[in-house]
């Protein structure tokens, strides 16, 4: 059977706990509905992901992909004498194979380093082979790749490494950022490099980079089966509206320590439980902190929430709190979990105006200052005292805002940009 149209996505995919892992799945699923007959997610071997220390979902809790989506995990190339490059060599090699059969292909990378680097390298190699190559490339900067790599290079004056990332990014046919905040962050870091070295990265980024918000499977959060919700709550020992929820990666920048203190100080939450759902590098510290809290007997940690459970837990929470705070290693550049919660319904979202969060929530969340447990306590008191009508108003406004992130609409906008590259508009001539 001849392949007519292919989408390749290079990303840290499932089972990694990361909103952009889910975004890759959503773009892949939407592509099947847009006429792509070959959709591939090229990612890292499971054992390699486990070795990195990344927070991972339980393997048996990851939903299967639809037929037509192939997840490839190329094996490393070479032996122990190539300490780290073996896995990247495997991914680049597989991309070269996919790019040299002449099939019209859109290749999209999420995270600049190393995924956009791998795509750019594979395109160079593919074109040098003399084999038929029909590839349009899309690079999406998610933000943490800028803070972790480009900003670190600027601070350490590692010009070559920063130039490598930015030049590879700008080599792609379409350059995206997941929020206006992320786009401005890229330009600012590029400008810092330009000021010191006389390069022109900032001007190129300002001209080339456009915003594409993360793609979400909107339908999976709407019209939830109430019987399934009841089963999920029963299995977890929870009651509808009987808990405050945090569901995200457990890292210092997520502000769970502030949430624990704020929850304990909230008088209105004194009869509720705090559910901290997720996994990550800060898990042990947060569990120890919770154990010392005045609310210790009402705080529970779930590190095994699967894809099926997430929406039900969100929809039945009395409030959802993500008190993210800027840290040198991470800034919330959008907040996919916030948008998912707004789609699912349930009690209002309480969060901070950090990074790109305001773009994720619009005017449909209660904003508190960063690192302010007292403000979190006050917000919980306010939310838990809302009348049913007031709460319903917040829920409706939140859902209407989050509907714009539907995966089909997001992919359509990306493909429109791709088409402008493939078939550039020619100005009409005057007769």
C-alpha positions as semicolon CSV with decimal commas, in nm:
position;residue;x (nm);y (nm);z (nm)
1;X;0,000;0,000;0,000
2;X;0,145;0,337;-0,106
3;X;0,184;0,604;0,159
4;X;0,036;0,934;0,046
5;X;0,105;1,165;0,337
6;X;0,313;1,126;0,652
7;X;0,347;1,313;0,982
8;X;0,653;1,249;1,196
9;X;0,668;1,389;1,550
10;X;0,993;1,381;1,747
11;X;0,936;1,419;2,120
12;X;0,983;1,270;2,467
13;X;0,663;1,069;2,440
14;X;0,463;0,847;2,677
15;X;0,517;0,733;2,943
16;X;0,682;1,067;3,035
17;X;0,465;1,283;3,263
18;X;0,465;1,602;3,062
19;X;0,195;1,805;2,894
20;X;0,387;1,809;2,568
21;X;0,407;1,431;2,567
22;X;0,028;1,442;2,564
23;X;0,034;1,715;2,299
24;X;0,231;1,486;2,067
25;X;-0,036;1,218;2,109
26;X;-0,310;1,472;2,037
27;X;-0,142;1,603;1,723
28;X;-0,090;1,246;1,604
29;X;-0,454;1,152;1,661
30;X;-0,577;1,470;1,491
31;X;-0,352;1,399;1,192
32;X;-0,538;1,074;1,124
33;X;-0,856;1,280;1,091
34;X;-0,684;1,524;0,853
35;X;-0,587;1,272;0,588
36;X;-0,243;1,157;0,702
37;X;-0,219;0,783;0,639
38;X;0,116;0,733;0,814
39;X;0,171;0,898;1,153
40;X;0,486;0,824;1,350
41;X;0,607;0,937;1,690
42;X;0,983;0,893;1,709
43;X;1,101;0,892;2,069
44;X;1,339;0,737;2,318
45;X;1,362;0,375;2,437
46;X;1,174;0,309;2,762
47;X;1,487;0,200;2,947
48;X;1,664;0,519;2,848
49;X;1,374;0,732;2,974
50;X;1,383;0,540;3,302
51;X;1,758;0,600;3,338
52;X;1,720;0,977;3,301
53;X;1,510;1,014;3,617
54;X;1,222;1,175;3,427
55;X;0,883;1,130;3,600
56;X;0,703;0,846;3,425
57;X;0,348;0,711;3,428
58;X;0,293;0,344;3,509
59;X;0,335;0,164;3,177
60;X;0,006;-0,020;3,217
61;X;-0,176;0,311;3,264
62;X;-0,085;0,458;2,925
63;X;-0,372;0,459;2,676
64;X;-0,305;0,286;2,343
65;X;-0,266;0,492;2,027
66;X;-0,516;0,461;1,744
67;X;-0,438;0,229;1,451
68;X;-0,235;0,428;1,202
69;X;-0,003;0,576;1,466
70;X;0,332;0,403;1,507
71;X;0,554;0,481;1,806
72;X;0,918;0,415;1,721
73;X;1,195;0,395;1,981
74;X;1,519;0,354;1,785
75;X;1,791;0,160;1,957
76;X;2,124;0,333;2,026
77;X;2,392;0,321;1,759
78;X;2,746;0,227;1,864
79;X;2,878;0,098;2,194
80;X;2,982;0,227;2,533
81;X;3,271;0,426;2,382
82;X;3,010;0,681;2,262
83;X;2,880;0,789;2,605
84;X;2,564;0,986;2,523
85;X;2,529;1,031;2,149
86;X;2,428;0,672;2,073
87;X;2,057;0,726;2,136
88;X;2,047;1,050;1,939
89;X;2,230;0,877;1,656
90;X;1,959;0,613;1,654
91;X;1,684;0,875;1,625
92;X;1,865;1,073;1,353
93;X;1,933;0,755;1,158
94;X;1,569;0,651;1,166
95;X;1,458;0,999;1,058
96;X;1,694;0,985;0,761
97;X;1,527;0,659;0,657
98;X;1,182;0,816;0,685
99;X;1,289;1,128;0,494
100;X;1,446;0,956;0,191
101;X;1,156;0,763;0,037
102;X;0,994;1,061;-0,136
103;X;0,672;1,048;0,069
104;X;0,536;1,398;0,136
105;X;0,622;1,438;0,504
106;X;0,565;1,698;0,773
107;X;0,828;1,650;1,045
108;X;0,753;1,822;1,374
109;X;0,978;1,841;1,678
110;X;0,870;1,937;2,030
111;X;1,160;2,075;2,237
112;X;1,447;2,247;2,062
113;X;1,718;2,040;2,226
114;X;1,771;1,774;2,121
115;X;1,467;1,709;1,901
116;X;1,482;2,003;1,660
117;X;1,858;1,945;1,635
118;X;1,791;1,584;1,536
119;X;1,537;1,682;1,268
120;X;1,764;1,949;1,119
121;X;2,057;1,705;1,113
122;X;1,845;1,433;0,952
123;X;1,723;1,670;0,680
124;X;2,082;1,769;0,596
125;X;2,187;1,405;0,572
126;X;1,879;1,301;0,374
127;X;1,937;1,569;0,112
128;X;2,301;1,469;0,073
129;X;2,206;1,109;-0,009
130;X;2,067;1,202;-0,351
131;X;1,749;1,009;-0,269
132;X;1,405;1,171;-0,307
133;X;1,329;1,402;-0,012
134;X;0,994;1,577;0,033
135;X;0,997;1,708;0,390
136;X;0,861;2,024;0,552
137;X;0,987;2,080;0,906
138;X;0,814;2,236;1,205
139;X;0,997;2,312;1,531
140;X;0,799;2,395;1,845
141;X;0,974;2,559;2,139
142;X;0,790;2,467;2,458
143;X;0,980;2,708;2,682
144;X;1,166;2,482;2,922
145;X;1,404;2,406;2,636
146;X;1,486;2,778;2,630
147;X;1,530;2,811;3,007
148;X;1,722;2,485;3,039
149;X;1,949;2,523;2,737
150;X;1,960;2,865;2,572
151;X;1,936;3,072;2,891
152;X;2,194;2,851;3,063
153;X;2,427;2,901;2,766
154;X;2,379;3,278;2,784
155;X;2,452;3,285;3,157
156;X;2,765;3,073;3,115
157;X;2,870;3,255;2,797
158;X;2,864;2,929;2,602
159;X;2,808;3,100;2,270
160;X;2,861;2,798;2,049
161;X;2,599;2,583;2,220
162;X;2,340;2,863;2,216
163;X;2,411;2,936;1,849
164;X;2,372;2,567;1,770
165;X;2,024;2,551;1,922
166;X;1,897;2,880;1,778
167;X;2,038;2,827;1,429
168;X;1,893;2,476;1,410
169;X;1,557;2,613;1,526
170;X;1,560;2,883;1,258
171;X;1,655;2,630;0,990
172;X;1,308;2,476;1,018
173;X;1,043;2,581;0,768
174;X;0,798;2,672;1,046
175;X;0,911;2,798;1,387
176;X;0,653;2,785;1,668
177;X;0,636;2,875;2,036
178;X;0,367;2,745;2,273
179;X;0,272;3,090;2,405
180;X;0,339;3,460;2,359
181;X;0,540;3,441;2,679
182;X;0,762;3,170;2,527
183;X;0,807;3,365;2,204
184;X;0,918;3,675;2,395
185;X;1,148;3,462;2,611
186;X;1,318;3,323;2,300
187;X;1,363;3,671;2,153
188;X;1,502;3,807;2,480
189;X;1,760;3,531;2,514
190;X;1,854;3,566;2,147
191;X;1,897;3,941;2,199
192;X;2,133;3,874;2,490
193;X;2,350;3,662;2,261
194;X;2,337;3,924;1,986
195;X;2,443;4,202;2,224
196;X;2,753;4,013;2,326
197;X;2,855;3,853;1,997
198;X;2,710;4,071;1,720
199;X;2,481;3,801;1,583
200;X;2,128;3,861;1,447
201;X;1,927;3,583;1,611
202;X;1,672;3,811;1,781
203;X;1,561;3,979;1,458
204;X;1,526;3,642;1,287
205;X;1,324;3,502;1,578
206;X;1,102;3,809;1,588
207;X;1,027;3,765;1,219
208;X;0,996;3,387;1,204
209;X;0,851;3,261;1,534
210;X;0,473;3,246;1,569
211;X;0,254;3,116;1,850
212;X;0,079;2,778;1,846
213;X;-0,091;2,688;2,172
214;X;-0,063;2,324;2,285
215;X;-0,309;2,076;2,133
216;X;-0,557;1,915;2,373
217;X;-0,806;1,634;2,318
218;X;-1,102;1,851;2,415
219;X;-1,362;1,578;2,361
220;X;-1,209;1,351;2,626
221;X;-1,283;1,610;2,897
222;X;-1,642;1,687;2,801
223;X;-1,960;1,494;2,884
224;X;-1,788;1,251;3,119
225;X;-1,970;0,929;3,207
226;X;-2,100;0,988;3,561
227;X;-2,090;0,614;3,634
228;X;-1,722;0,599;3,545
229;X;-1,658;0,909;3,756
230;X;-1,830;0,741;4,051
231;X;-1,616;0,429;4,000
232;X;-1,292;0,631;3,991
233;X;-1,384;0,817;4,309
234;X;-1,485;0,497;4,488
235;X;-1,160;0,326;4,390
236;X;-0,964;0,622;4,527
237;X;-1,171;0,657;4,844
238;X;-1,287;1,006;4,744
239;X;-1,619;1,189;4,734
240;X;-1,749;1,440;4,482
241;X;-1,649;1,793;4,594
242;X;-1,474;1,637;4,892
243;X;-1,118;1,725;4,796
244;X;-0,887;1,993;4,662
245;X;-0,675;1,868;4,371
246;X;-0,323;1,923;4,245
247;X;-0,246;1,714;3,937
248;X;0,082;1,784;3,762
249;X;0,453;1,704;3,780
250;X;0,602;1,719;4,131
251;X;0,876;1,976;4,095
252;X;0,973;2,271;4,314
253;X;0,850;2,522;4,054
254;X;0,496;2,383;4,074
255;X;0,447;2,532;4,423
256;X;0,306;2,227;4,598
257;X;0,484;2,329;4,919
258;X;0,287;2,656;4,917
259;X;-0,033;2,463;4,847
260;X;0,020;2,228;5,143
261;X;0,068;2,525;5,377
262;X;-0,227;2,714;5,228
263;X;-0,456;2,412;5,248
264;X;-0,371;2,360;5,614
265;X;-0,447;2,729;5,684
266;X;-0,786;2,732;5,506
267;X;-1,077;2,716;5,748
268;X;-1,325;2,630;5,473
269;X;-1,112;2,333;5,365
270;X;-1,090;2,184;5,713
271;X;-1,331;1,902;5,625
272;X;-1,176;1,832;5,283
273;X;-0,881;1,628;5,166
274;X;-0,590;1,749;4,956
275;X;-0,507;1,514;4,671
276;X;-0,157;1,558;4,527
277;X;-0,151;1,356;4,205
278;X;0,166;1,313;4,004
279;X;0,529;1,219;4,026
280;X;0,859;1,396;3,991
281;X;1,190;1,493;4,148
282;X;1,029;1,676;4,442
283;X;0,801;1,389;4,550
284;X;0,997;1,273;4,854
285;X;1,047;1,624;4,993
286;X;0,679;1,707;4,951
287;X;0,566;1,389;5,121
288;X;0,790;1,469;5,417
289;X;0,655;1,824;5,424
290;X;0,295;1,698;5,417
291;X;0,367;1,455;5,701
292;X;0,472;1,749;5,921
293;X;0,169;1,958;5,827
294;X;-0,122;2,029;6,062
295;X;-0,337;1,873;5,789
296;X;-0,122;1,561;5,752
297;X;-0,411;1,321;5,805
298;X;-0,605;1,486;5,520
299;X;-0,330;1,492;5,254
300;X;-0,291;1,198;5,014
301;X;-0,043;1,139;4,731
302;X;-0,133;0,945;4,415
303;X;0,165;0,860;4,195
304;X;-0,021;0,618;3,968
305;X;-0,301;0,823;3,810
306;X;-0,354;0,689;3,459
307;X;-0,483;0,866;3,149
308;X;-0,837;0,737;3,200
309;X;-0,868;0,872;3,555
310;X;-0,737;1,223;3,509
311;X;-1,048;1,398;3,375
312;X;-1,274;1,233;3,635
313;X;-1,054;1,345;3,923
314;X;-1,048;1,698;3,784
315;X;-1,424;1,717;3,728
316;X;-1,512;1,612;4,082
317;X;-1,267;1,834;4,269
318;X;-1,396;2,120;4,484
319;X;-1,104;2,328;4,355
320;X;-0,792;2,272;4,146
321;X;-0,476;2,451;4,258
322;X;-0,153;2,495;4,061
323;X;0,047;2,767;4,243
324;X;0,339;2,764;4,001
325;X;0,636;2,993;4,069
326;X;0,929;3,097;3,852
327;X;1,250;2,911;3,920
328;X;1,589;2,927;3,742
329;X;1,538;2,575;3,607
330;X;1,173;2,607;3,506
331;X;0,899;2,858;3,436
332;X;0,544;2,755;3,347
333;X;0,534;2,860;2,983
334;X;0,169;2,767;2,930
335;X;0,002;2,524;3,172
336;X;-0,163;2,240;2,981
337;X;-0,305;2,080;3,297
338;X;-0,486;2,405;3,373
339;X;-0,662;2,405;3,037
340;X;-0,751;2,037;3,076
341;X;-0,904;2,106;3,417
342;X;-1,108;2,395;3,276
343;X;-1,252;2,163;3,012
344;X;-1,336;1,890;3,263
345;X;-1,541;2,115;3,489
346;X;-1,559;2,096;3,866
347;X;-1,456;2,365;4,111
348;X;-1,265;2,678;4,004
349;X;-0,896;2,690;3,920
350;X;-0,662;2,871;4,159
351;X;-0,323;2,957;4,010
352;X;-0,059;3,227;3,973
353;X;0,023;3,475;3,697
354;X;0,351;3,308;3,613
355;X;0,503;3,275;3,267
356;X;0,236;3,184;3,012
357;X;-0,032;3,079;3,261
358;X;-0,247;3,385;3,187
359;X;-0,275;3,266;2,825
360;X;-0,388;2,922;2,940
361;X;-0,658;3,047;3,179
362;X;-0,765;3,388;3,049
363;X;-1,006;3,549;3,297
364;X;-1,145;3,214;3,408
365;X;-0,920;3,142;3,709
366;X;-0,857;3,293;4,050
367;X;-0,507;3,438;4,053
368;X;-0,294;3,446;4,369
369;X;0,058;3,583;4,424
370;X;0,348;3,340;4,393
371;X;0,484;3,182;4,711
372;X;0,188;3,298;4,922
373;X;0,024;3,020;5,126
374;X;-0,199;3,278;5,294
375;X;-0,333;3,389;4,957
376;X;-0,399;3,026;4,865
377;X;-0,589;2,981;5,192
378;X;-0,797;3,292;5,123
379;X;-0,871;3,175;4,769
380;X;-0,980;2,833;4,894
381;X;-1,208;2,999;5,149
382;X;-1,359;3,209;4,871
383;X;-1,406;2,918;4,630
384;X;-1,556;2,684;4,887
385;X;-1,807;2,950;4,993
386;X;-1,937;3,004;4,638
387;X;-2,304;2,947;4,564
388;X;-2,392;2,681;4,304
389;X;-2,476;2,955;4,052
390;X;-2,147;3,137;4,103
391;X;-1,951;2,817;4,072
392;X;-2,143;2,724;3,755
393;X;-2,056;3,064;3,608
394;X;-1,684;3,007;3,666
395;X;-1,711;2,657;3,518
396;X;-1,886;2,778;3,202
397;X;-1,643;3,064;3,145
398;X;-1,346;2,835;3,197
399;X;-1,470;2,574;2,952
400;X;-1,547;2,833;2,683
401;X;-1,194;2,971;2,711
402;X;-1,027;2,629;2,693
403;X;-1,222;2,507;2,389
404;X;-0,986;2,707;2,165
405;X;-0,710;2,454;2,236
406;X;-0,890;2,170;2,054
407;X;-0,630;1,949;1,888
408;X;-0,797;1,957;1,548
409;X;-0,805;2,336;1,537
410;X;-0,444;2,360;1,656
411;X;-0,323;2,113;1,392
412;X;-0,521;2,289;1,119
413;X;-0,347;2,617;1,205
414;X;-0,006;2,446;1,193
415;X;-0,086;2,287;0,857
416;X;-0,193;2,627;0,725
417;X;0,154;2,756;0,810
418;X;0,307;2,452;0,643
419;X;0,102;2,516;0,328
420;X;0,225;2,876;0,316
421;X;0,581;2,741;0,304
422;X;0,504;2,475;0,046
423;X;0,286;2,699;-0,172
424;X;0,380;3,059;-0,094
425;X;0,120;3,316;-0,186
426;X;0,208;3,515;-0,495
427;X;0,087;3,877;-0,497
428;X;-0,183;3,934;-0,754
429;X;-0,070;4,134;-1,059
430;X;-0,260;4,433;-1,176
431;X;-0,387;4,398;-1,531
